[in-house]
Coordinates of C-alpha atoms and ligand atoms in Angstrom, one line a residue:
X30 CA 93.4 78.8 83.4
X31 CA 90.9 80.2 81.0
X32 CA 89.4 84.1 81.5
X33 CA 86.6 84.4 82.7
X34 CA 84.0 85.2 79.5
X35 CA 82.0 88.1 79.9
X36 CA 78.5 89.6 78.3
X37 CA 77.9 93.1 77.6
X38 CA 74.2 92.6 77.1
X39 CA 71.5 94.9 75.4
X40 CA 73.3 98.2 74.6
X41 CA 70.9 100.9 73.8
X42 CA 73.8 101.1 71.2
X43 CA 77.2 99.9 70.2
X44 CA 79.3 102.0 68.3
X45 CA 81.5 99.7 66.7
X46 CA 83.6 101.6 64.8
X47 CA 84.6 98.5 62.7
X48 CA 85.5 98.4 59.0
X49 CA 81.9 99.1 58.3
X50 CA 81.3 101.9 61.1
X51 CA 78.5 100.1 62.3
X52 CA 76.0 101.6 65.0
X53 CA 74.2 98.8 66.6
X54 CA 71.2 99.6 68.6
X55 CA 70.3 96.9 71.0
X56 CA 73.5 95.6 71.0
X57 CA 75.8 92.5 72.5
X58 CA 79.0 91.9 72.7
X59 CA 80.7 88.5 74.1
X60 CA 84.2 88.4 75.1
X61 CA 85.9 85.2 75.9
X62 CA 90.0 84.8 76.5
X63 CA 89.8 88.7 76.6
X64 CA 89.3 88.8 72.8
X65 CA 85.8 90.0 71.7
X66 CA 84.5 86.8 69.8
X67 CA 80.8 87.9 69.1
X68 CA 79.2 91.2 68.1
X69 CA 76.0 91.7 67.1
X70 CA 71.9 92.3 67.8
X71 CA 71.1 91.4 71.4
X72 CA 68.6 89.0 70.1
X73 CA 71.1 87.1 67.9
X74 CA 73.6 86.5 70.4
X75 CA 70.3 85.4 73.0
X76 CA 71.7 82.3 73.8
X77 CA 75.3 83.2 73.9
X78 CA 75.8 82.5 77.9
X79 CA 78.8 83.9 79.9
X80 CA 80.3 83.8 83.4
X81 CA 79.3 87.7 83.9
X82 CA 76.9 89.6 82.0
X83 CA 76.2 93.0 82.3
X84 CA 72.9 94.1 81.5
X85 CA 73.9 97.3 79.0
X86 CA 70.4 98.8 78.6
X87 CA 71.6 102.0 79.5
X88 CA 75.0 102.3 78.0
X89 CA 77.0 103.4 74.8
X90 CA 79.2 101.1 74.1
X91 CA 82.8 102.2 72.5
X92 CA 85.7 100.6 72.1
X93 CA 88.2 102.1 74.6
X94 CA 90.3 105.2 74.1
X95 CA 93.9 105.6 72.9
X96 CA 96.3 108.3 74.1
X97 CA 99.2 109.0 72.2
X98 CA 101.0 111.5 74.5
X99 CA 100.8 111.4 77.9
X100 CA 103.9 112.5 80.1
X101 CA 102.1 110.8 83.5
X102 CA 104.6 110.4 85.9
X103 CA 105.0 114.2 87.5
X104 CA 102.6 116.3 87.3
X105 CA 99.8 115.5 89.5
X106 CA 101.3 116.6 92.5
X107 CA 101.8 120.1 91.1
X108 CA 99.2 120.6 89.0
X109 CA 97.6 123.8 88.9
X110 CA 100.2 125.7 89.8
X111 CA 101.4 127.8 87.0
X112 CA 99.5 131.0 86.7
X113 CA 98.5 132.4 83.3
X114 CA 100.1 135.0 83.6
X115 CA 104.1 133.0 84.2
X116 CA 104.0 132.6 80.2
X117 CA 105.4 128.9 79.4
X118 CA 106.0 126.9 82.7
X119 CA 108.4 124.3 80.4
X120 CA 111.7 124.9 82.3
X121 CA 109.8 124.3 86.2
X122 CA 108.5 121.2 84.5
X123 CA 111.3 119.6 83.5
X124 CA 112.6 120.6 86.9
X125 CA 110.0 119.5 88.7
X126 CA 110.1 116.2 86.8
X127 CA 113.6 115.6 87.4
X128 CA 113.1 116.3 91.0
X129 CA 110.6 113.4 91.6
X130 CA 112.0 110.6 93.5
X131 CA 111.1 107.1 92.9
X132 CA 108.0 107.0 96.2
X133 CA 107.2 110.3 94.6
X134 CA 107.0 109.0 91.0
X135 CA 105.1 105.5 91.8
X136 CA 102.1 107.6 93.9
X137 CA 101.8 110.3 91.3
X138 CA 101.9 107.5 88.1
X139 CA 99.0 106.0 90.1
X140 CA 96.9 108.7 91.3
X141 CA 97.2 109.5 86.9
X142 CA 96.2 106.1 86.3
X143 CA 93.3 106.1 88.0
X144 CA 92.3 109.6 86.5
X145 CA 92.8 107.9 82.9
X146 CA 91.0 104.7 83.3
X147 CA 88.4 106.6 85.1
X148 CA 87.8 108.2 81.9
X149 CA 87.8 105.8 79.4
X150 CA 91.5 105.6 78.7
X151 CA 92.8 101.6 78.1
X152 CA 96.2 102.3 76.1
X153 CA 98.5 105.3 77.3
X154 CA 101.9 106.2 75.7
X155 CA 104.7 108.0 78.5
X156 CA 107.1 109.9 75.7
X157 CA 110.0 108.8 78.0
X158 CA 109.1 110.7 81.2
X159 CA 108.9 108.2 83.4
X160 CA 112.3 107.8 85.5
X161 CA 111.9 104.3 87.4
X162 CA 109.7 102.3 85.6
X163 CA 110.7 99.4 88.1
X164 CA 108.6 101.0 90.8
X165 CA 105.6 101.8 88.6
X166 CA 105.3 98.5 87.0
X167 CA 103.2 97.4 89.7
X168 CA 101.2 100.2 88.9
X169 CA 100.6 99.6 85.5
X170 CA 99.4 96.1 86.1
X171 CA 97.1 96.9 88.9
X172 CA 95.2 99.2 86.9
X173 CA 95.3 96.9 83.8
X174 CA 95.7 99.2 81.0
X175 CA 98.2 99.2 78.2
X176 CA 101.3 101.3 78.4
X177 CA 104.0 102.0 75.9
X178 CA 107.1 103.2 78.0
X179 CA 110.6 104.5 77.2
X180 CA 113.7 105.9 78.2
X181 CA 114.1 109.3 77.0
X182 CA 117.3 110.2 75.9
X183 CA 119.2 113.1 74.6
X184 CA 123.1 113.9 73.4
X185 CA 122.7 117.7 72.9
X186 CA 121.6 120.5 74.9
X187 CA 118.7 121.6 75.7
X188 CA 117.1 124.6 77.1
X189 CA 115.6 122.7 80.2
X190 CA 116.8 119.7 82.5
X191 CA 117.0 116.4 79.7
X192 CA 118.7 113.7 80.7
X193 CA 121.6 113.6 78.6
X194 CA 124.3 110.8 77.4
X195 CA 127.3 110.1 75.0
X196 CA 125.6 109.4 72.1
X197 CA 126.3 105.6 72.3
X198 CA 125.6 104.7 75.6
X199 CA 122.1 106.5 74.8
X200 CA 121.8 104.2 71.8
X201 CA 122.7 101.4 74.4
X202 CA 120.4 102.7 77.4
X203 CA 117.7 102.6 75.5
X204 CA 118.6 98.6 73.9
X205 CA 118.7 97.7 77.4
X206 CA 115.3 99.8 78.1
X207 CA 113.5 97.7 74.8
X208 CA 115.0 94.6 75.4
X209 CA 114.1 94.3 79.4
X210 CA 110.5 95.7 79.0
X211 CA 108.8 95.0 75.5
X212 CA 106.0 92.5 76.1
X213 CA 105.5 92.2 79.7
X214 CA 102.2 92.6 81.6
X215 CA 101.0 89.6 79.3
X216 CA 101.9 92.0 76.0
X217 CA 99.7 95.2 77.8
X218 CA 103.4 97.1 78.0
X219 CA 105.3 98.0 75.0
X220 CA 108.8 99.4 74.8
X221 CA 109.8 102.2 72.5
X222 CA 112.7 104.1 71.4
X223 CA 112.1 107.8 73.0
X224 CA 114.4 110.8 71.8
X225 CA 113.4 113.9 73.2
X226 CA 113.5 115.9 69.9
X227 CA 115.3 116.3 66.7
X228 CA 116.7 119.3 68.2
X229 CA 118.1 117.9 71.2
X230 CA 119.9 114.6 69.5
X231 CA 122.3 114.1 66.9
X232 CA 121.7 112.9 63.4
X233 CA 124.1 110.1 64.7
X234 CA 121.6 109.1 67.9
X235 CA 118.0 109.6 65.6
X236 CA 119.5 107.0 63.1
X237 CA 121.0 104.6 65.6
X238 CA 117.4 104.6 67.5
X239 CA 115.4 104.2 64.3
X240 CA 118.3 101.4 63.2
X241 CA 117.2 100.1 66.8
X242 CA 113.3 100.0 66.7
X243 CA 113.4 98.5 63.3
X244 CA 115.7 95.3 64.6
X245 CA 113.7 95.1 67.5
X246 CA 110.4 95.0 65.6
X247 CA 108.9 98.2 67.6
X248 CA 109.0 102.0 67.3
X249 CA 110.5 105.2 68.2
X250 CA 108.5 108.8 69.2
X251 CA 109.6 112.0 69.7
X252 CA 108.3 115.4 70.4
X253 CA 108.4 117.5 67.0
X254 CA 107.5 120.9 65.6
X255 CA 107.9 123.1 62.8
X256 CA 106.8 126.7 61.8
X257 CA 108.6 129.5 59.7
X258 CA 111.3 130.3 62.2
X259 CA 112.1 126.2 62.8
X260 CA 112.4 126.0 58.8
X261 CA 114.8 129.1 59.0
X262 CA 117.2 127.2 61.3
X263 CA 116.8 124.0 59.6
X264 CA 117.8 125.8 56.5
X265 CA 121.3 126.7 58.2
X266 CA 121.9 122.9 58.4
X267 CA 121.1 122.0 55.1
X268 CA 117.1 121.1 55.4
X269 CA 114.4 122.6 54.3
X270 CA 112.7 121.7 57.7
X271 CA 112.7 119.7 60.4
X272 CA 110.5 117.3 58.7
X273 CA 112.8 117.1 55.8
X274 CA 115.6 116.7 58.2
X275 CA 114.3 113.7 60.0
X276 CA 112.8 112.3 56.4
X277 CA 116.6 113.0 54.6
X278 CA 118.2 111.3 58.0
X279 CA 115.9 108.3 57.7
X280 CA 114.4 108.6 60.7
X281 CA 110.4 108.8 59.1
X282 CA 108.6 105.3 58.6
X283 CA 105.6 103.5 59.1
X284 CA 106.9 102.7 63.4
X285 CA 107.8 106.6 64.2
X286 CA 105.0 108.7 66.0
X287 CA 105.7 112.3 66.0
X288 CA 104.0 114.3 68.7
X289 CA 102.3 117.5 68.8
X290 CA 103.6 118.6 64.9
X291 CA 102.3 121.7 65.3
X292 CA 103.7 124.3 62.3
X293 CA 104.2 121.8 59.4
X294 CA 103.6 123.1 56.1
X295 CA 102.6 121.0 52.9
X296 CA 105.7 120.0 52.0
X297 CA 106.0 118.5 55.4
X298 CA 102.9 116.9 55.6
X299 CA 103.9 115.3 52.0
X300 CA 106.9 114.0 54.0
X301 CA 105.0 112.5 56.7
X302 CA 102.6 110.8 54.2
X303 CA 105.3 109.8 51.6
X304 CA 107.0 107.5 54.8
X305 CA 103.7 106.7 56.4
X306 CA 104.9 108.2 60.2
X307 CA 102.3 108.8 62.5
X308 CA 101.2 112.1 64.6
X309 CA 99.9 112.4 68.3
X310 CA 98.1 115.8 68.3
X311 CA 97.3 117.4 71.6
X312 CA 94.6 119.6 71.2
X313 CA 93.5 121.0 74.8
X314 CA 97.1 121.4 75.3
X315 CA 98.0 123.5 72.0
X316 CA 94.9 125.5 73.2
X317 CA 95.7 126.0 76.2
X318 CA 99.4 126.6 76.2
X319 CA 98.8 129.3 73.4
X320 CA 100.8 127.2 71.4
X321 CA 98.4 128.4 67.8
X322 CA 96.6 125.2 66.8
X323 CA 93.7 127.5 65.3
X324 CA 96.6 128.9 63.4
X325 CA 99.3 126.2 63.1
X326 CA 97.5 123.1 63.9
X327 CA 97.0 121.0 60.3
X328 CA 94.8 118.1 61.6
X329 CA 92.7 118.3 58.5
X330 CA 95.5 118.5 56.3
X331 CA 97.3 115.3 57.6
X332 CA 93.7 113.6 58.1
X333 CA 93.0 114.3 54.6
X334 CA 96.5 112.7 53.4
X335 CA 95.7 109.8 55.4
X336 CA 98.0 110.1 57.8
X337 CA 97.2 107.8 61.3
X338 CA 96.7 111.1 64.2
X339 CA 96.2 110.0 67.6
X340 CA 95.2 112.6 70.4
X341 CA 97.2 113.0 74.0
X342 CA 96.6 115.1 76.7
X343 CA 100.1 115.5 77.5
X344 CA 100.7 116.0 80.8
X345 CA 98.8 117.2 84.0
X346 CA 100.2 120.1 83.6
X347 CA 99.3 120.8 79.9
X348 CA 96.1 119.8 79.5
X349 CA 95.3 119.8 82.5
X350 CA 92.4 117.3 82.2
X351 CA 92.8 113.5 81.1
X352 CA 89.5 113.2 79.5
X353 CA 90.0 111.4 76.3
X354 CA 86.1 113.1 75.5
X355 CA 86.9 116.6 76.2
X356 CA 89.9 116.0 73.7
X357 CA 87.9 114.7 71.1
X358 CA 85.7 117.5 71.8
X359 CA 88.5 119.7 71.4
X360 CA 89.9 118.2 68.1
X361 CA 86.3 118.1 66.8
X362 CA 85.4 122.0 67.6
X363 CA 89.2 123.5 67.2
X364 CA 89.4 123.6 63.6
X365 CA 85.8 124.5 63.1
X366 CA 86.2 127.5 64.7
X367 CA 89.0 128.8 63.4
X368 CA 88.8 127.9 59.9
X369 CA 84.9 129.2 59.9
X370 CA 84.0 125.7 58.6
X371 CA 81.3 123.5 60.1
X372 CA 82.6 120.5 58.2
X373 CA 86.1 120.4 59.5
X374 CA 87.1 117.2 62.0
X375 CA 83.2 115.9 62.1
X376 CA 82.9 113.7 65.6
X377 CA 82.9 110.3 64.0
X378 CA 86.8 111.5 62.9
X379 CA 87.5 113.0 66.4
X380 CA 86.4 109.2 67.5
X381 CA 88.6 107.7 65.0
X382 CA 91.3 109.6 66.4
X383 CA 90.4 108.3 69.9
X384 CA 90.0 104.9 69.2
X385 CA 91.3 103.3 66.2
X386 CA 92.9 105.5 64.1
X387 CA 95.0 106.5 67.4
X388 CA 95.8 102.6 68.0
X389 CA 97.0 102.4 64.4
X390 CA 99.3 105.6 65.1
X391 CA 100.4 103.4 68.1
X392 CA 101.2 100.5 66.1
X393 CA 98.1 98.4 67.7
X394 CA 95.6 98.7 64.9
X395 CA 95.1 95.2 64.6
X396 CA 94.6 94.5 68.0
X397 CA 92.4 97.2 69.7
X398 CA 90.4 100.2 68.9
X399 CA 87.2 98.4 67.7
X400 CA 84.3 96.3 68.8
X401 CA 85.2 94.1 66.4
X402 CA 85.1 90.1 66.1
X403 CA 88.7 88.8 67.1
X404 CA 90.4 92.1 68.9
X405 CA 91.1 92.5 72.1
X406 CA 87.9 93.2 74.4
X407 CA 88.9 97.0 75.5
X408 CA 85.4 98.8 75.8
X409 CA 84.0 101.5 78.0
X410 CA 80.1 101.6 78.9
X411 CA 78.9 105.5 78.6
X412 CA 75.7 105.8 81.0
X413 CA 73.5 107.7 79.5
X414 CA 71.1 108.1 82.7
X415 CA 72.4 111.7 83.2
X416 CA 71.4 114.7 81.8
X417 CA 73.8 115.3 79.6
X418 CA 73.0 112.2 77.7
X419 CA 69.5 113.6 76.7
X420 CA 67.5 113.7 74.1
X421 CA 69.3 110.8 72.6
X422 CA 68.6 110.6 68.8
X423 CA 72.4 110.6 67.9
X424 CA 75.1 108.5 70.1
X425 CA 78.2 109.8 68.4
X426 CA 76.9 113.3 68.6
X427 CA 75.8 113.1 71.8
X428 CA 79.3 111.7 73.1
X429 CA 81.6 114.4 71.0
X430 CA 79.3 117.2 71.6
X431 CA 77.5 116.8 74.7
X432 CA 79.5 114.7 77.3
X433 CA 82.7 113.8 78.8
X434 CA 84.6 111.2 81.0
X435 CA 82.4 111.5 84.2
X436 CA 79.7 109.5 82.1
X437 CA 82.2 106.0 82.0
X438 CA 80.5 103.9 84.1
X439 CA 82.7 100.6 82.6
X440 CA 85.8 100.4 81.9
X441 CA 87.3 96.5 80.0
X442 CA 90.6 96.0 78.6
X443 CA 91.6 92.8 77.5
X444 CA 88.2 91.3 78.7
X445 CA 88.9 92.3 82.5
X446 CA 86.4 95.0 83.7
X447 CA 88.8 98.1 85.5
X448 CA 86.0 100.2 86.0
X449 CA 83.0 98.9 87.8
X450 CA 80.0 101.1 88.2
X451 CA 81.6 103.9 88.0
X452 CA 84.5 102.3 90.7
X453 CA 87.9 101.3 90.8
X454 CA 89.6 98.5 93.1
X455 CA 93.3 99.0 92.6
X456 CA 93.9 102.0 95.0
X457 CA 92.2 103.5 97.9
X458 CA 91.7 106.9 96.5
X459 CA 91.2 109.3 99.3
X460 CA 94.5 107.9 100.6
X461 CA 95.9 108.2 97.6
X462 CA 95.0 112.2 97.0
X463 CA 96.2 112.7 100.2
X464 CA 99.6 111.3 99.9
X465 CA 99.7 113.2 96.5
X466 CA 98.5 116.5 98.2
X467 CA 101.7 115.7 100.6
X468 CA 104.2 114.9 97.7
X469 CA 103.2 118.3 96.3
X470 CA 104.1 120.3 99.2
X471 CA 107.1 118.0 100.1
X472 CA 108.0 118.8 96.0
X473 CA 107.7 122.6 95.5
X474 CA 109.7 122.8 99.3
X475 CA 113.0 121.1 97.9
X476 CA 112.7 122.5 94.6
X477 CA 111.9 126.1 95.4
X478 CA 109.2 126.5 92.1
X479 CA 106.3 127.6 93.9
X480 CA 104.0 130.9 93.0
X481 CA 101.2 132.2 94.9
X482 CA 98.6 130.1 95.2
X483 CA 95.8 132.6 93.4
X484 CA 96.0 135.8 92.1
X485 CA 93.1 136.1 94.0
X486 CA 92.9 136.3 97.8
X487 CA 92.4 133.1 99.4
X488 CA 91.5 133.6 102.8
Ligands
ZN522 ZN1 105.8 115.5 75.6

């Protein structure tokens, strides 16, 4: 049976970001079979007729946001509950994470669903975290968005709770992972190869998995980092980083998305560029886990090489937020400030990053990321009868520097609206933060990590 089509009709502007960039005041866009097949002045597409139409007078129109790096299946019930002052919470996360039963794990991937599509997000990558994807299937379709999944797996040791595996039944595990999962959800789920790290796997395990992804026509991620003390070590082994390692193993091309790449220096960047990876760069969490972004981070370096950089928000407990808008904001103002240079990351970049740069990063270039005749129809509908949205001279300015994701009034992907006025139908929410609530306490009871709630009397 066909889709029905659907009309966004009117925009007070359309920000295409198509091959041209255009900005199209008094914009429509018609979307039939869940592809967008016109775009253009409202008055051109006048008698274009569609089962819904939504009268857009009032909206930005963008084409919906990308995120790169989004560990979404633990944190929600515990967020929060680091304080500052703990220093880096990464060995109770892992903990926590491997704590999470499968109940546990479906509730808390749904209550971060509906915080992502809330706010704009219609494509999400989980680096691996997510332990039975069985159960959160139904998740992922009832909220409709895209998701790239994995298994991660590791054959080393690691300083926190990884799951870990001979080396070829991790190779295998994750064979089985790609070739049960890739394409379902009508094509909206994607199956990657997931290392943890080039730290925590053997050269062995990186170049099955990359061997793996290439016969299997997908791609591989893994967290990665460098900086003068990571060169140092990498030197012992025979690299000159770990860059250079993962380049000299094979392990860089076109499909592998490294994430966070905080630390590189230029030779490393040259390596990225030279094999045409792509970088997820979390910029709330760098900031806000003191992880140096101001000082480390090389965005404009590896923007400037041409390098495809997605953002992620990492995890509920990174970020904390999952507002694809604050991140931009983030990536737009971060390097600005600590460079002393106005020009650096200008916000039509950080909306590349959202949008299509970050699906090219993801692999999807071709098929989302743009209002743009012939992709899919993913699109969110900014309402600009708020405050923030005022005076309104400059859309992109306006949506970098002035707003965020409690604006998203509309949320489509693949022509099907998600968010409707401002509303979801997949999940009863106040049930649903209540059971998470629950899941928290039950949680931080069997695990034993658990801090005062404040430092701060609550009485
Ligand atoms: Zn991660």
């Amino acid at each position: 049976m066909p889709q029905p089509s659907l009309k966004i009709d009117g925009a007070r502007y359309v920000i295409t970001v198509d091959d041209q960039r255009r900005i199209i005041r008094d914009g429509s866009v018609l979307i039939e079979n869940g592809r967008i097949s016109r775009v253009g002045r409202a008055d051109e597409l006048a008698a274009a007729r569609a089962d819904r139409v939504i009268d857009a007078r009032h909206f930005v129109v963008t084409p919906g946001f990308v995120n790169g790096h989004m560990h979404i299946s633990y944190a929600h019930p515990v967020r929060g509950i680091f304080p500052d002052d703990l220093g880096s919470p990464l060995k109770q996360v892992f903990a926590l994470q491997t704590a999470m039963t499968e109940d546990e794990e479906y509730h808390t991937t749904l209550l971060a669903l509906l915080e992502l599509v809330r706010n704009g997000t219609v494509c999400l990558l989980d680096p691996g975290s997510t332990k039975f994807p069985d159960a959160c299937l139904q998740a992922y379709e009832d909220a409709g968005v895209r998701v790239i999944l994995g298994e991660c797996v590791t054959d080393r040791e690691a300083p926190f709770t990884l799951p870990r595996y001979p080396t070829a039944e991790a190779v295998a595990r994750t064979a089985a992972f790609i070739d049960k999962w890739n394409g379902r959800l009508e094509g909206r789920l994607r199956a990657w190869a997931m290392p943890f790290s080039p730290e925590t796997c053997s050269a062995e395990l990186l170049q099955a998995l990359k061997r793996l992804a290439d016969e299997r026509r997908t791609s591989l991620t893994l967290h990665h980092g460098s900086g003068p003390q990571a060169r140092r070590e990498y030197g012992d082994r025979g690299a000159k980083s770990p860059t250079e390692h993962l380049e000299k193993l094979g392990v860089l091309g076109p499909n592998v998305l490294l994430a966070h790449a905080l630390g590189l220096d230029e030779a490393e960047i040259a390596c990225i560029a030279r094999t045409g990876a792509a970088v997820t760069m979390c910029p709330v969490t760098a900031a806000k886990g003191a992880r140096g972004a101001t000082a480390l981070g090389r965005m404009p370096e590896l923007l400037a090489r041409g390098v495809r950089v997605a953002l992620g928000c990492d995890s509920p407990n990174n970020s904390n937020h999952l507002d694809p808008v604050r991140t931009m904001n983030m990536a737009a103002i971060q390097y600005k400030d600590a460079r002393q240079d106005i020009r650096l990351v200008p916000a039509e970049t950080a909306l590349e990053m959202g949008t299509r740069l970050g699906a090219a990063a993801l692999g999807l270039g071709d098929e989302i990321g743009a209002v743009e005749t012939g992709k899919r129809a993913d699109l969110v509908l900014f309402d600009t009868r708020r405050p923030e949205w005022q005076a309104l001279w400059n859309p992109l300015n306006n949506l970098i520097y002035n707003s965020d994701g409690r604006s998203v009034h509309t949320v489509v992907v693949d022509g099907r609206v998600i968010v409707d006025d401002y509303r979801q139908t997949f999940v009863d929410e106040s049930r649903l933060f209540a059971t998470v609530q629950e899941i928290g306490e039950r949680l931080q009871a069997r695990t034993g990590i658990t801090f005062p709630r404040s430092r701060w009397p609550i009485l």
